[in-house]
Coordinates of C-alpha atoms in Angstrom, one line a residue:
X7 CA 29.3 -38.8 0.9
X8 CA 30.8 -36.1 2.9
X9 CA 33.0 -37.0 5.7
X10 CA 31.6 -33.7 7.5
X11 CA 29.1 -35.5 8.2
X12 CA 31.2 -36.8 11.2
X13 CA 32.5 -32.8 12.4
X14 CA 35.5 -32.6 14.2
X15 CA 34.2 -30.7 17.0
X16 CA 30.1 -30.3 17.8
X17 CA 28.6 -27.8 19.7
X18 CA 27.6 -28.8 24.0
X19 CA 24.6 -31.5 22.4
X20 CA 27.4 -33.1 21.0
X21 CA 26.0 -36.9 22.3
X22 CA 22.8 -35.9 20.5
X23 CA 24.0 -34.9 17.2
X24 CA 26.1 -38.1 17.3
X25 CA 23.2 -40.1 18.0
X26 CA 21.2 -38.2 15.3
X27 CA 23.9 -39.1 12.8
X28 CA 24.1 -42.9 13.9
X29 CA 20.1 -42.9 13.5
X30 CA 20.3 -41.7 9.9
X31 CA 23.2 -44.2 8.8
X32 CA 21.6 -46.9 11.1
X33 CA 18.5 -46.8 8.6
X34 CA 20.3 -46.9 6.0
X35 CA 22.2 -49.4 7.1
X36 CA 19.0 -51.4 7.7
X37 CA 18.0 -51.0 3.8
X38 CA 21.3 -52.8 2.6
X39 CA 21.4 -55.8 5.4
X40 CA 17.5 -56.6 6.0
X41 CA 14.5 -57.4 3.6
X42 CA 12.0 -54.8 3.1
X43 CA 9.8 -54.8 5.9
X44 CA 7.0 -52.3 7.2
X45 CA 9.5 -51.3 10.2
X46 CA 12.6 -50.9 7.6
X47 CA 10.8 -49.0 5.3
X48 CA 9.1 -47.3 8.4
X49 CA 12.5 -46.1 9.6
X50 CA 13.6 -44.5 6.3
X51 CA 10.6 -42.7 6.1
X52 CA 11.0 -41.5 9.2
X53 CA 14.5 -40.5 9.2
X54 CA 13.9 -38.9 5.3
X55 CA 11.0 -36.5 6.2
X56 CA 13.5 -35.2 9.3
X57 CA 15.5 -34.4 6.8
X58 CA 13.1 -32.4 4.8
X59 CA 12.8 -35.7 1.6
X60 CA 9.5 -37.2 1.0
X61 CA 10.4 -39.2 -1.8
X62 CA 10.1 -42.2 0.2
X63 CA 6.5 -41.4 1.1
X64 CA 5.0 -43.9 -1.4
X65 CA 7.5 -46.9 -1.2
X66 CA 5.0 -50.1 -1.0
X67 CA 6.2 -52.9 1.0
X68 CA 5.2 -56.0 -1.2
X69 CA 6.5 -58.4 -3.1
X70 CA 7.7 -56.3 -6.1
X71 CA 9.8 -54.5 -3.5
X72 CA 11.1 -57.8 -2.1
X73 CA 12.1 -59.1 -5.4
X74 CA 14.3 -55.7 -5.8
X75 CA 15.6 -56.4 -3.1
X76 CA 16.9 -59.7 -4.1
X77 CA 17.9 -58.3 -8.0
X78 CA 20.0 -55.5 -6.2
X79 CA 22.1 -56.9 -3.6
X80 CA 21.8 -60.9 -4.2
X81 CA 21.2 -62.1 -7.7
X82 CA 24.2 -61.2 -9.1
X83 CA 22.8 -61.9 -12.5
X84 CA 20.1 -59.7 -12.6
X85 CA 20.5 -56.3 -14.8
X86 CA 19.6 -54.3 -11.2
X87 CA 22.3 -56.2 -9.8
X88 CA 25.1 -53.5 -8.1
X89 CA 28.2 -55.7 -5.7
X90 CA 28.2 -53.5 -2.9
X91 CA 31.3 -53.4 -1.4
X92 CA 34.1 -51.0 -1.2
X93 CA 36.0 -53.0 -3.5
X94 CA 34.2 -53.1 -6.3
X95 CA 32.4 -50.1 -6.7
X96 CA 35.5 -48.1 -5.9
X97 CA 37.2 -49.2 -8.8
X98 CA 33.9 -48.8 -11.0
X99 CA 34.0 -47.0 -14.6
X100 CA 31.6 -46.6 -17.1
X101 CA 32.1 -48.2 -20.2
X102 CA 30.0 -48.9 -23.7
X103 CA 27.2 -47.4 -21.7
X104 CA 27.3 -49.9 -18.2
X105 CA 29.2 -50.0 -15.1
X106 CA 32.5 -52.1 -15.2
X107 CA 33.5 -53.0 -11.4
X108 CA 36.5 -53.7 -9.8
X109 CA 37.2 -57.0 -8.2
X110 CA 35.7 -58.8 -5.0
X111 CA 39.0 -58.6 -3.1
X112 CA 41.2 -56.0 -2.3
X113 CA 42.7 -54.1 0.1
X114 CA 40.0 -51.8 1.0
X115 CA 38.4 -55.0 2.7
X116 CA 41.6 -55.7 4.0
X117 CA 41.9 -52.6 5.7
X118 CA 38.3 -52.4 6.7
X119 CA 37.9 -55.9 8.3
X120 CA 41.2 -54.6 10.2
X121 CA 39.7 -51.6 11.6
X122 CA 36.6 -53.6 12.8
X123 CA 38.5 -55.9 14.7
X124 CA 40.5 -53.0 16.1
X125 CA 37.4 -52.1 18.1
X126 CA 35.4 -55.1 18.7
X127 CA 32.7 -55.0 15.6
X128 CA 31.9 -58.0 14.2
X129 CA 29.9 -57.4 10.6
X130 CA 28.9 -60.6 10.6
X131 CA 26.9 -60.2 13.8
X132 CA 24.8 -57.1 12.6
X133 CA 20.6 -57.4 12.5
X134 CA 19.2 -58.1 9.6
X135 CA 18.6 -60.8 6.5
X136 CA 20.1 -63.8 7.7
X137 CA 21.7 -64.9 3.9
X138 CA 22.2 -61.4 3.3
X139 CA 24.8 -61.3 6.9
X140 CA 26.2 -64.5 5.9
X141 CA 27.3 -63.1 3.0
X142 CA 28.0 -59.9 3.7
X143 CA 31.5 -58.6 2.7
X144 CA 33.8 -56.5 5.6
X145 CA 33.7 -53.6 3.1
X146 CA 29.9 -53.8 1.9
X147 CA 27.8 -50.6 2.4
X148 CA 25.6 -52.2 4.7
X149 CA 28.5 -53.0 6.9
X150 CA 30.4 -50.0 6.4
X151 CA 27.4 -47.6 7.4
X152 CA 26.6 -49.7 10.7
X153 CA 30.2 -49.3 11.5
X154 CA 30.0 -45.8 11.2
X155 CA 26.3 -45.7 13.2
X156 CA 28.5 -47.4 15.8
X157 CA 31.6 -45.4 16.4
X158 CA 29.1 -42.2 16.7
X159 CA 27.0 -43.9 18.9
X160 CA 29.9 -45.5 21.4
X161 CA 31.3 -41.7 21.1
X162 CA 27.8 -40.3 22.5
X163 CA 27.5 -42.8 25.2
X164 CA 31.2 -42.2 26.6
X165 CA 30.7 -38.1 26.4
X166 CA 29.4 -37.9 30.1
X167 CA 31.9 -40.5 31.6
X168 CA 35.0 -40.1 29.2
X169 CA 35.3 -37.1 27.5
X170 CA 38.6 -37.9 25.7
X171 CA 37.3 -41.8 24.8
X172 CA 34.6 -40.0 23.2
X173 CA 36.8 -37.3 21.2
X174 CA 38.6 -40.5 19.8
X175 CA 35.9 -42.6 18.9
X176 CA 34.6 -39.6 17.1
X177 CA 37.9 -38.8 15.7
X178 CA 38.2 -42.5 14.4
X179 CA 34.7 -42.1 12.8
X180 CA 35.6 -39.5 11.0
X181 CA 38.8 -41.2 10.0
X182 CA 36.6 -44.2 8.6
X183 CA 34.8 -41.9 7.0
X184 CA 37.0 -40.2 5.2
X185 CA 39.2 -43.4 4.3
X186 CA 36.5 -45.9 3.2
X187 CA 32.8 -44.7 3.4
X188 CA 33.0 -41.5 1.8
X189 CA 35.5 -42.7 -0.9
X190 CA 32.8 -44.6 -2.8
X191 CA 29.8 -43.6 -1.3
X192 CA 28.1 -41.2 -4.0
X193 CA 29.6 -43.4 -6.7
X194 CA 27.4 -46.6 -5.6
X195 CA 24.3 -44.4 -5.3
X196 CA 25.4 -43.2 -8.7
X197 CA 25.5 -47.2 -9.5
X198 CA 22.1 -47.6 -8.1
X199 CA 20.6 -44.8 -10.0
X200 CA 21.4 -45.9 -13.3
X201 CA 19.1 -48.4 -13.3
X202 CA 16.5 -46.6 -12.0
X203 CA 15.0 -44.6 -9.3
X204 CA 13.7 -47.2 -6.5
X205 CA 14.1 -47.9 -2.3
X206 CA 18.0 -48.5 -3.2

């Protein structure tokens, strides 16, 4: 993931374009943090054909999709199984044909869980599966794309009141960006992918 997508400086519909960038990562957010529901999968459709991508056109909401759910982000034993956090995939490698992670705890979580509090977002707070939240790691992708979603949208609604406020909320969303989220981004789709090509 590209930390342009968080420009330094946007043209006069600057509040729009950083509400159209919270929307995207907001969805995706969703995808990681709830179960797959009609509105979830409604919302990535949605946010996909915007974008000119139809491949989510004919994702099913049903039980099969539920279970992947479960085998990708919960069941830590299943072969679709990926840990996403920050952590471990950022220290991923590829070895005798699988992914090797890197371990649970580090200081990317460290870091992250530090620049949450530094604004007043609690992870553990966000929408979505309720053992899925519980669990959910200050540096998982879920977490880390809300977070994003957040600064861009605190940075759209202080444009019209507080110009500068919004400059640095924008500023520090680029700076999360470019420290955490786009760090490992590409290589947990790439994580994802090797199983197969699916909602995740």
């Amino acid at each position: 993931m590209d930390s342009r997508i968080v420009p330094d400086e946007l043209p006069e519909d600057r509040e729009l374009q950083s509400l159209g960038v919270a929307a995207v990562l907001d969805a995706c957010a969703a995808v990681f943090l709830s179960r797959p529901d009609e509105p979830v999968v409604a919302a990535v459709r949605h946010v996909a054909l915007a974008l000119g991508d139809d491949r989510f056109d004919d994702v099913t909401v049903d039980a099969d999709l539920a279970q992947r759910f479960d085998d990708r982000l919960l069941v830590a034993v299943s072969p679709w199984y990926v840990p996403l956090t920050e952590s471990c995939v950022r220290g991923a490698w590829q070895e005798d044909g699988r992914w090797r992670y890197g371990t649970v705890d580090g200081p990317a979580a460290i870091h992250v869980q530090r620049c949450y509090q530094a604004v007043g977002f609690d992870h553990r707070a966000l929408p979505g599966d309720e053992v899925t939240v519980a669990a959910l790691a200050p540096d998982a992708l879920g977490a880390e794309l809300a977070f994003t979603a957040f600064l861009l949208r605190s940075a759209a609604e202080l444009e019209a009141t507080d110009p500068e406020g919004a400059a640095h909320a924008l500023g520090l969303a680029r700076q999360f960006v470019h420290a955490h989220l786009g760090a490992w981004a590409d290589t947990a789709a790439e994580c994802l992918a090797w199983r197969g090509d699916d909602l995740y």
